[in-house]
Short mmCIF file of C-alpha atoms and ligand atoms in Angstrom, two decimals:
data_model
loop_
_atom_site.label_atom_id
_atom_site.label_comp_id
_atom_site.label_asym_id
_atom_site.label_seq_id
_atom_site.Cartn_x
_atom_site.Cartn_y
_atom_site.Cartn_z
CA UNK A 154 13.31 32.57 -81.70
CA UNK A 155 14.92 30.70 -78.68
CA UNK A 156 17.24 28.22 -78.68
CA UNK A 157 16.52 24.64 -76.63
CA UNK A 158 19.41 22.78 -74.82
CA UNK A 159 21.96 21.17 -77.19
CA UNK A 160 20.66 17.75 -76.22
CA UNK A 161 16.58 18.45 -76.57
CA UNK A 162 16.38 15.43 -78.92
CA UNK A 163 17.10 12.70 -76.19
CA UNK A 164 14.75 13.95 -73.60
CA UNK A 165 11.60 12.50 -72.81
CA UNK A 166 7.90 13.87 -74.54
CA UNK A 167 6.70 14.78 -71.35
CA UNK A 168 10.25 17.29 -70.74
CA UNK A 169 10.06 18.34 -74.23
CA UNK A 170 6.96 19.43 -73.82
CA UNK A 171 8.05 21.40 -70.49
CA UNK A 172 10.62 22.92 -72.90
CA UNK A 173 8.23 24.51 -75.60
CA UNK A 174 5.38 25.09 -72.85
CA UNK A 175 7.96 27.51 -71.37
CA UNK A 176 10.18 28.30 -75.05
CA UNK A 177 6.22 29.62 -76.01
CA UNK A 178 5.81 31.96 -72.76
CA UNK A 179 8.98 33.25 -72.71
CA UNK A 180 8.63 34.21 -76.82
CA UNK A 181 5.04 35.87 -75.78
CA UNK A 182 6.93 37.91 -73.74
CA UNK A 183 6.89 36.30 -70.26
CA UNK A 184 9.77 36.92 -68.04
CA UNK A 185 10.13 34.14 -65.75
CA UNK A 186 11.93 34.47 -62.11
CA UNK A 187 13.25 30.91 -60.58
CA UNK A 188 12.72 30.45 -57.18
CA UNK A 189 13.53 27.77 -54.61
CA UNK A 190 11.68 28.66 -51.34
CA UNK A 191 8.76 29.80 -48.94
CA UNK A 192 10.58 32.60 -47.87
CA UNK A 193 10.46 34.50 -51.65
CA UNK A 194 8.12 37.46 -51.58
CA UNK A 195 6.72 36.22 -55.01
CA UNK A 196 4.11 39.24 -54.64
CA UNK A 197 7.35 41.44 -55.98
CA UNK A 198 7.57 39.03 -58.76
CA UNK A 199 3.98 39.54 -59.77
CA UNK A 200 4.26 43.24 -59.29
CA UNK A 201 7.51 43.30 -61.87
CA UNK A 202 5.06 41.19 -64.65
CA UNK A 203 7.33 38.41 -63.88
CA UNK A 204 5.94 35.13 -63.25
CA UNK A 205 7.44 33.32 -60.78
CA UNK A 206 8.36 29.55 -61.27
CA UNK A 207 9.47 27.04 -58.61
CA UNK A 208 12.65 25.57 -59.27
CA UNK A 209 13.33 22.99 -56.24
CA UNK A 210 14.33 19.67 -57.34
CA UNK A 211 12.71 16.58 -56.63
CA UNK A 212 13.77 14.10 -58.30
CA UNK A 213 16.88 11.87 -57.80
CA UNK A 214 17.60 11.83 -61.37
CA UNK A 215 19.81 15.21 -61.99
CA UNK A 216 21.89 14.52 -58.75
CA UNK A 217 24.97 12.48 -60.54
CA UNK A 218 25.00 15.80 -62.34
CA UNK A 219 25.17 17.71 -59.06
CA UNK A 220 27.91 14.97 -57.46
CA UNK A 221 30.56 16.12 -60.01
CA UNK A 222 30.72 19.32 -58.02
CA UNK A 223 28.83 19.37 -54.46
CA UNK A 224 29.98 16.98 -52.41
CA UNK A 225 27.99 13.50 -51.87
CA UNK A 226 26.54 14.11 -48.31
CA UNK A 227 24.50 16.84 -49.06
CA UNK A 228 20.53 17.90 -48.87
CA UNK A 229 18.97 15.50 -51.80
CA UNK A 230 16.75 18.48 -52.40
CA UNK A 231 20.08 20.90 -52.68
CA UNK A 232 21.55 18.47 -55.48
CA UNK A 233 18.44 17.90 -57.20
CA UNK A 234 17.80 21.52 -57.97
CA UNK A 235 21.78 22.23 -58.73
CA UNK A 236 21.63 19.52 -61.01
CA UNK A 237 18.98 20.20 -62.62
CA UNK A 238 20.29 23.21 -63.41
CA UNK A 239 23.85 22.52 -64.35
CA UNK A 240 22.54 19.37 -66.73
CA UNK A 241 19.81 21.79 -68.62
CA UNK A 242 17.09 19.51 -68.26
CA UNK A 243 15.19 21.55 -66.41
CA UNK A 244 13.03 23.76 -69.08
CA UNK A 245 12.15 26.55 -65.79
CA UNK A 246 15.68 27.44 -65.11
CA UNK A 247 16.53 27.01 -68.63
CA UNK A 248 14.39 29.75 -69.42
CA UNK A 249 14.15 31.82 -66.08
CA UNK A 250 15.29 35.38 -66.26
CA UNK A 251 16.95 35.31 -63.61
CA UNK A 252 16.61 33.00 -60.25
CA UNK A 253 15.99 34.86 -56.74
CA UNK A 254 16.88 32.83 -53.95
CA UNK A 255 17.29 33.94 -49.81
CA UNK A 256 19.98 32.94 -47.55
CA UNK A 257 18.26 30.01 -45.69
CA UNK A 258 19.85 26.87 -45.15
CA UNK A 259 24.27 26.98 -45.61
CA UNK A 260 23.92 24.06 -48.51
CA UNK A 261 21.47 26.46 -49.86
CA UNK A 262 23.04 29.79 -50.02
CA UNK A 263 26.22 28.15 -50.65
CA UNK A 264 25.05 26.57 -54.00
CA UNK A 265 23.44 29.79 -54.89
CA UNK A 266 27.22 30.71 -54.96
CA UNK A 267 27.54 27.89 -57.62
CA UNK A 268 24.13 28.84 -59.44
CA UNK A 269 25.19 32.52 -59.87
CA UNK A 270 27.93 31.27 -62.03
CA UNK A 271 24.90 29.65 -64.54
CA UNK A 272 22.48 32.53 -64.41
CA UNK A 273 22.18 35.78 -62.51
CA UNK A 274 20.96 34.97 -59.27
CA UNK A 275 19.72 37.34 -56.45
CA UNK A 276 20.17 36.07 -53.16
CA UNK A 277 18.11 37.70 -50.20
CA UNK A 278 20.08 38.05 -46.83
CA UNK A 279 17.39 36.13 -44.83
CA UNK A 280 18.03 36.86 -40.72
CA UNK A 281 18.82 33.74 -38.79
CA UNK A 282 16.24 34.58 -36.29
CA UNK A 283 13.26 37.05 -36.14
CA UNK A 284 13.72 38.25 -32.38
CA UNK A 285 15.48 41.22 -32.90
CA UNK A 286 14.35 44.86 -33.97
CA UNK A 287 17.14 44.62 -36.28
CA UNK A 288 15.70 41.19 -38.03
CA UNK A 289 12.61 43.12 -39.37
CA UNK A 290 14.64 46.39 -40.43
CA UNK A 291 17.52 44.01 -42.27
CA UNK A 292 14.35 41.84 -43.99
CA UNK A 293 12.67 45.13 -45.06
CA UNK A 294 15.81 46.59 -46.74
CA UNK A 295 16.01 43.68 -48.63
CA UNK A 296 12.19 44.23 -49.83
CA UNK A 297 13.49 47.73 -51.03
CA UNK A 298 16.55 46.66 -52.53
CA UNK A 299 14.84 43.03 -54.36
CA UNK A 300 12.16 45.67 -56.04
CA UNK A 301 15.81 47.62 -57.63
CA UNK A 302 17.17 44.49 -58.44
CA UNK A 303 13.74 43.13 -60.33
CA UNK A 304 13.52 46.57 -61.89
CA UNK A 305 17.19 46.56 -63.26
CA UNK A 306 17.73 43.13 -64.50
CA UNK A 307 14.08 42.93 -65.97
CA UNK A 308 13.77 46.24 -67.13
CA UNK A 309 10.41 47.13 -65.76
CA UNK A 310 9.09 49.73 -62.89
CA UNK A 311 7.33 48.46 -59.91
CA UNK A 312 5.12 50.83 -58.27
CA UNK A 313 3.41 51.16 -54.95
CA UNK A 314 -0.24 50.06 -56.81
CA UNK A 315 1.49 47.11 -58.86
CA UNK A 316 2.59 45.64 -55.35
CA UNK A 317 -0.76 46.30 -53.57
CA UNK A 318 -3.07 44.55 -56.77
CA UNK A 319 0.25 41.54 -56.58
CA UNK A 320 -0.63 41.05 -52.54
CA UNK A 321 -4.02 41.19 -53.02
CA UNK A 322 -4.08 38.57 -55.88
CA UNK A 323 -1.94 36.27 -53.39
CA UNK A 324 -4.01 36.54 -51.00
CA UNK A 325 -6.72 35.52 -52.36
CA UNK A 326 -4.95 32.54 -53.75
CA UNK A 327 -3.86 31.42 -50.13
CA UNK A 328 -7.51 31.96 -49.16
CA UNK A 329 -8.28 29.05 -52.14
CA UNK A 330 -5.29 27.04 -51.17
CA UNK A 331 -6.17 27.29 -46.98
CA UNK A 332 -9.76 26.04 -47.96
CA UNK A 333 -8.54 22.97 -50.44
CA UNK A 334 -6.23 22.02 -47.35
CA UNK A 335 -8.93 22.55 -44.79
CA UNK A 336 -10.91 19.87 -46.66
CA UNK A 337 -8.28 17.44 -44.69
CA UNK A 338 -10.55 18.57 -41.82
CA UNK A 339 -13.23 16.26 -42.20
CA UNK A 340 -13.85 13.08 -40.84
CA UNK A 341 -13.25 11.01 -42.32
CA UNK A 342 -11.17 13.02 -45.23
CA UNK A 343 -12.19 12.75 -48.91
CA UNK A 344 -8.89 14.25 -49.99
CA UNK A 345 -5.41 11.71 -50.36
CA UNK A 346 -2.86 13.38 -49.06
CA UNK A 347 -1.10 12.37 -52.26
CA UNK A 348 -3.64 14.41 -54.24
CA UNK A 349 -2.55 16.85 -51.68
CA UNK A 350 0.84 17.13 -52.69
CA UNK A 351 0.66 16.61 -56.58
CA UNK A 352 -2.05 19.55 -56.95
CA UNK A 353 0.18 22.31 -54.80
CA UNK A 354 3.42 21.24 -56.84
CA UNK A 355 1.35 20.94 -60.30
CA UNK A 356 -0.30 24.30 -59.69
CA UNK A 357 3.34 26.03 -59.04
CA UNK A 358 3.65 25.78 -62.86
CA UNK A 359 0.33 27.56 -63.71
CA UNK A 360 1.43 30.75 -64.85
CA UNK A 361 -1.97 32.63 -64.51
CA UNK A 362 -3.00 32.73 -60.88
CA UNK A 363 -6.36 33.87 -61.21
CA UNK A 364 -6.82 30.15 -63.35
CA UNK A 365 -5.18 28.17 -60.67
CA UNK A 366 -7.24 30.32 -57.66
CA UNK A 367 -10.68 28.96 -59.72
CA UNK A 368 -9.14 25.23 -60.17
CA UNK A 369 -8.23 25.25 -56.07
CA UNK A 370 -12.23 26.39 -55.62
CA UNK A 371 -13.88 24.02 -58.06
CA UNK A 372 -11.88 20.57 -56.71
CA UNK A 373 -12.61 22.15 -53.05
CA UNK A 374 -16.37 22.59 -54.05
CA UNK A 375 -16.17 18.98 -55.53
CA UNK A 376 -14.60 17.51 -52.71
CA UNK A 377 -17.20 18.98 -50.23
CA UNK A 378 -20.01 16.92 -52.32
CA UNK A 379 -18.59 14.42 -52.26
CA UNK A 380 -17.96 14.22 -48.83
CA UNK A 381 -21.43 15.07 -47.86
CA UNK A 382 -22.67 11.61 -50.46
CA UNK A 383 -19.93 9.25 -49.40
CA UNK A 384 -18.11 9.83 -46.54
CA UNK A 385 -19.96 11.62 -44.16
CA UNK A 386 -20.84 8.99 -40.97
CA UNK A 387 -18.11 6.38 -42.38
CA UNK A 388 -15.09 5.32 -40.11
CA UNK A 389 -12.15 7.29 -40.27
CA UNK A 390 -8.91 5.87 -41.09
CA UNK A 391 -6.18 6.62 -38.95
CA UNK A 392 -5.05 10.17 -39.67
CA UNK A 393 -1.63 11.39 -40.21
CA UNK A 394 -0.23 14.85 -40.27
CA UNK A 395 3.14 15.20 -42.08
CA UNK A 396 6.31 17.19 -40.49
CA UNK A 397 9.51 18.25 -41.54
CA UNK A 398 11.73 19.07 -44.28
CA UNK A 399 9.20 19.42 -48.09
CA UNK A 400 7.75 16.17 -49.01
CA UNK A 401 7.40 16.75 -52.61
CA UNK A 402 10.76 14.63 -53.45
CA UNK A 403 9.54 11.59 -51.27
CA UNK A 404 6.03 11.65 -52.84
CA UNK A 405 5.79 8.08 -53.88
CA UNK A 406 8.22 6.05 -51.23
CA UNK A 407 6.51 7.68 -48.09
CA UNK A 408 3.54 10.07 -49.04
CA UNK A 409 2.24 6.86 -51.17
CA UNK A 410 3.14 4.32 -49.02
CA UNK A 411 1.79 6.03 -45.63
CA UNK A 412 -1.93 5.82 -47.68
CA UNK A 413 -1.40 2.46 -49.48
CA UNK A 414 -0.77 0.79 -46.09
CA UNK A 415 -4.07 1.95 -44.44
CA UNK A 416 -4.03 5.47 -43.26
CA UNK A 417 -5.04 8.60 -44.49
CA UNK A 418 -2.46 12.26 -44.53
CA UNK A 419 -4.82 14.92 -43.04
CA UNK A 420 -1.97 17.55 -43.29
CA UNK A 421 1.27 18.45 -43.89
CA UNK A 422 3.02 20.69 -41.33
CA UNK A 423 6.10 21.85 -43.84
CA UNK A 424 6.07 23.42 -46.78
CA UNK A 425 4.14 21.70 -48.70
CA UNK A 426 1.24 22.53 -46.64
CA UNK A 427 -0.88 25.81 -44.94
CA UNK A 428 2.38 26.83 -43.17
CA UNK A 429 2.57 30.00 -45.55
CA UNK A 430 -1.10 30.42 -46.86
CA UNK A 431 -2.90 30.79 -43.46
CA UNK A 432 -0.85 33.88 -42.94
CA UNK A 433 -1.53 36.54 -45.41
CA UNK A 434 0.06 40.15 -46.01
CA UNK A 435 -1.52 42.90 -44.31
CA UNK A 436 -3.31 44.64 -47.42
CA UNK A 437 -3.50 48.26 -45.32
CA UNK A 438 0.20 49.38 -44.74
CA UNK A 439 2.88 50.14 -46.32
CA UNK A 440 3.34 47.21 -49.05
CA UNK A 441 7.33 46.20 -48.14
CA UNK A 442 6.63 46.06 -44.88
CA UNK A 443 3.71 44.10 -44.61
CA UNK A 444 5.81 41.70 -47.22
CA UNK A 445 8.81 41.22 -44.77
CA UNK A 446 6.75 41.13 -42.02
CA UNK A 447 4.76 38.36 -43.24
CA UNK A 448 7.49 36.37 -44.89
CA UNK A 449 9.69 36.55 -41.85
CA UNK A 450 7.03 34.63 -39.96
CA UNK A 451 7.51 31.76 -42.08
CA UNK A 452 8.42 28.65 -39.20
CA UNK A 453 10.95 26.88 -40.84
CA UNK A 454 13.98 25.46 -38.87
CA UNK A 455 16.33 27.81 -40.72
CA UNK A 456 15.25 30.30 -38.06
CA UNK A 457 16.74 30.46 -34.48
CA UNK A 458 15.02 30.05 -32.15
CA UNK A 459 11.92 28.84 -34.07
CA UNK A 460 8.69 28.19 -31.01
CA UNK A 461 6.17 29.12 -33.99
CA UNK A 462 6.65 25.82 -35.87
CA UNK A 463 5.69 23.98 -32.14
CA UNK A 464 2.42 26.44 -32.09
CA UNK A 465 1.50 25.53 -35.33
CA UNK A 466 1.91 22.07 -35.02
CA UNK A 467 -0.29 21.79 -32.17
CA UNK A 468 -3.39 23.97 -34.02
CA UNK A 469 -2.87 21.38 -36.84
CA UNK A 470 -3.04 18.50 -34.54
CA UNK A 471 -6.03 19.25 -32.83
CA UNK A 472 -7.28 21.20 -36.03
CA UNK A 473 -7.11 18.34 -38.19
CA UNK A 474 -7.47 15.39 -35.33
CA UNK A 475 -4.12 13.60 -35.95
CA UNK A 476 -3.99 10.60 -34.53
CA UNK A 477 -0.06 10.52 -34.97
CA UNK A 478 2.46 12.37 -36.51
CA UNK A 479 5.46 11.67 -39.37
CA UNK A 480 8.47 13.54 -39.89
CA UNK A 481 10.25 13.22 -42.90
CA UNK A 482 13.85 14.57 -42.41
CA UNK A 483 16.15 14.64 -45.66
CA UNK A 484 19.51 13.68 -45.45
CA UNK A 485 21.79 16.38 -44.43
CA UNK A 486 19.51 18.22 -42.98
CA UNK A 487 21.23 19.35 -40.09
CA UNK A 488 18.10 21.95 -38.90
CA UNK A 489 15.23 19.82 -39.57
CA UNK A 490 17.45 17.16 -38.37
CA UNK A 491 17.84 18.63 -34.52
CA UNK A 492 14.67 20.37 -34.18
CA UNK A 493 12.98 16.70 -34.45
CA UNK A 494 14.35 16.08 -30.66
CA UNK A 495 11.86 19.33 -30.05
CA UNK A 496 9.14 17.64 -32.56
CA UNK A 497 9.34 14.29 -31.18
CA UNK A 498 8.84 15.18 -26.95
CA UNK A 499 6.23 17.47 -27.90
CA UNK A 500 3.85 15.05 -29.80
CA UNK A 501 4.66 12.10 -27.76
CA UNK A 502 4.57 13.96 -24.29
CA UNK A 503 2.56 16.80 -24.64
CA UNK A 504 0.37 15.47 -27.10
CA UNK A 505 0.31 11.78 -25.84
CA UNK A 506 0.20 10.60 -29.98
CA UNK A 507 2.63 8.73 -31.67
CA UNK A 508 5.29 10.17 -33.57
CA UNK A 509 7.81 8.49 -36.20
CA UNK A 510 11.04 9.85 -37.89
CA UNK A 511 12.08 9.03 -41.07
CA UNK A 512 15.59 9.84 -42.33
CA UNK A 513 15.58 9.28 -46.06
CA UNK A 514 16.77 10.61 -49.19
CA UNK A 515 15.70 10.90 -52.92
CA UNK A 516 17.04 7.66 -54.18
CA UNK A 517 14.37 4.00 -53.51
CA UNK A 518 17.19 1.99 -52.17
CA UNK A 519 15.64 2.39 -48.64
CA UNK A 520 11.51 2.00 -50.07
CA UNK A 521 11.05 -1.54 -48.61
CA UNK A 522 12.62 -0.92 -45.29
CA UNK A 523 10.68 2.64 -45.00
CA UNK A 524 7.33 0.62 -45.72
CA UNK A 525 8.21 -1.97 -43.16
CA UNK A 526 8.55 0.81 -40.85
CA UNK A 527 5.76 2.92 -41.82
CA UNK A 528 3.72 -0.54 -41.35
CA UNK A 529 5.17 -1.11 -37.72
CA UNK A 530 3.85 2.57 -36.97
CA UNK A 531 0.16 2.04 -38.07
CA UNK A 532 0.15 -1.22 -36.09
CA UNK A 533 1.04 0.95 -33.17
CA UNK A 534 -1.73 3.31 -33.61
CA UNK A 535 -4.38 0.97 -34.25
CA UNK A 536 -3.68 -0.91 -31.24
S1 BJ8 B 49 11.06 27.69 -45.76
S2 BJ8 B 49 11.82 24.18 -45.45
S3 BJ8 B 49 11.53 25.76 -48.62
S4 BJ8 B 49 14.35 26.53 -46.48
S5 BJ8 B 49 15.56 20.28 -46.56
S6 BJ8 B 49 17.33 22.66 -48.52
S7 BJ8 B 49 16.40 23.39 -45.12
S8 BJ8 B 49 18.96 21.09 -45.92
S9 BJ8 B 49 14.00 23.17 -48.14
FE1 BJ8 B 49 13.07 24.81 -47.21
FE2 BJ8 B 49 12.50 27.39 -47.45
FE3 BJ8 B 49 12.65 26.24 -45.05
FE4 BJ8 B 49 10.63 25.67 -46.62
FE5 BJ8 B 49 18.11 23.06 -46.51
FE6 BJ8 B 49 16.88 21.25 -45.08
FE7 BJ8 B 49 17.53 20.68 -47.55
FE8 BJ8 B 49 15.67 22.47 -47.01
#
């Protein structure tokens, strides 16, 4: 039997219930692996019998926890997840294995310093850029060496098959992600981009992928019908696609807002959205290095220099017919930060649309004055 966190008693039903959901698993015989970002080659995870959980915070309510130890003017999402973890009110950490993390951003890698002090933690020396011969030969050691690392501290064997069935089972589970996204395609769009966001961070704490790949393909199925009897022909709101830094932690102070004051999110350029499931791992070579060639494309602003982010933004404007664009930077966040200079003259020069920043962090102090801005922004693109 496993124990629960000394103070179990005083959390809410709905964390409790995290707590035994994952107390049960774990007692069945589950290992669990924490993870925190985009870059994670979960296919090793799934190839080790491991299933791997998402551990970034997005809430504002652990960060007081955090505070005590990282300083104040940090990434919200950094002190979310540290605090979390240091409070135990998270049942996923409290019951990962252990927690595999990359060297991304430096608040990132250096509280994985911190974390490794609360539970083992595996950090993957990402390369700052992918240029370089050398980027792709560093990445694909640390394929080989994360597979010795899983092996040891779970006490399993990976083999050559388990990682081939693990990529194919992701990829088809991008495929079913891709098409629910791609449903933000149509015009106008039967699919919130609220609904958006809750399903993708809901479904990163389904445990059996095959389930979640059939829930992505009935609500797509659904949302085609429904398209065809109620929307097809109608007048499109205006249409937003998302940029930036994850969106999951701002859900209901921008995602909300953007729809409750008149327009609809078609997309989200970050990583809450397609950026990692319209690329999938080539399926006929040699299984590490299709994984770190794949996961080194990832376009986040952690790389230098980082043009793919630009391309992909413009296939998703035109892809999804944005009629402007929102980037939601989170405090701190010094790459997301300066690549919105970048962001900004592309959309407004070379795509002629509107574009708006917004600088904001986990906490609602700023909600009204976000909405009033948000609301100045649709005028603009209505007029
Ligand atoms: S691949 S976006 S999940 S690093 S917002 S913690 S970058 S200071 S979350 Fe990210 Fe991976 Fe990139 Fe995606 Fe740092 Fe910026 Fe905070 Fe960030």
């Amino acid at each position: 039997m496993l124990n629960l966190p000394e103070n179990f008693q005083s959390y809410s039903e709905a964390r409790q219930q995290g707590f035994m959901r994952m107390k049960g698993l774990k007692e069945n015989g589950k290992m669990v692996v924490g993870t925190f970002c985009t870059y994670t080659p979960t296919e090793l995870i799934l190839a080790a019998g491991a299933v791997p959980v998402g551990l970034c915070g997005v809430s504002d309510e652990p960060i007081p926890f955090a505070e005590k130890i990282l300083p104040k003017n940090l990434c919200p999402l950094i002190k979310s997840s540290y605090g979390f973890a240091v409070s135990d009110t998270c049942p996923y950490f409290y019951f990962s294995d252990m927690i595999l993390a990359e060297t991304t951003c430096d608040g990132k890698k250096k509280m994985y310093e911190l974390l490794n002090e609360l539970k083992y933690t595996h950090v993957m020396q990402l390369p700052p850029g992918r240029n370089s011969e050398m980027a792709l030969e560093g990445w694909h050691s640390e394929m080989l060496r994360l597979k010795e690392v899983l092996e040891e501290q779970l006490g399993t064997v990976i083999t050559d098959e388990d990682v081939r069935q693990a990529i194919r089972l992701k990829n088809r589970e991008r495929k079913a992600t891709l098409d629910f996204f791609e449903i933000g395609r149509l015009k106008p769009t039967p699919l919130s981009g609220y609904e958006v966001s809750t399903v993708i961070d809901t479904n990163s704490f389904l445990f059996d992928t095959e389930e979640k790949i059939s829930l992505l393909e009935n609500r797509t199925a659904q949302l085609r019908k429904d398209y065809e009897e109620n929307f097809a022909g109608k007048p499109s709101r205006p249409r937003i696609l998302i940029t930036g830094c994850p969106s999951s932690g701002v859900r209901e102070k921008i995602i909300r807002q953007i729809e409750e004051l008149g327009a609809d999110i078609v997309g989200f350029e970050n990583c809450c959205g397609p950026r990692a499931q319209k690329d999938t791992v080539d399926e006929n070579k040699d299984p590490y290095l299709a994984l770190a060639e794949k996961y080194l494309r990832v376009n986040c602003s952690v790389m230098s220099p980082n043009p793919g982010r630009i391309e992909a933004m413009e296939e998703m404007i035109e892809d999804y017919q944005a009629d402007g664009v929102i980037e939601v930077i989170l405090q701190a966040c010094h790459t997301f930060a300066i690549e919105s200079d970048r962001v900004k003259k592309f959309v407004t020069t070379e795509k002629n649309l509107p574009y708006l920043c917004l600088e904001t962090d986990y906490s609602q102090t700023d909600t009204g004055q976000i909405g009033t801005r948000i609301s100045a922004f649709l005028e603009i693109l209505q007029g």
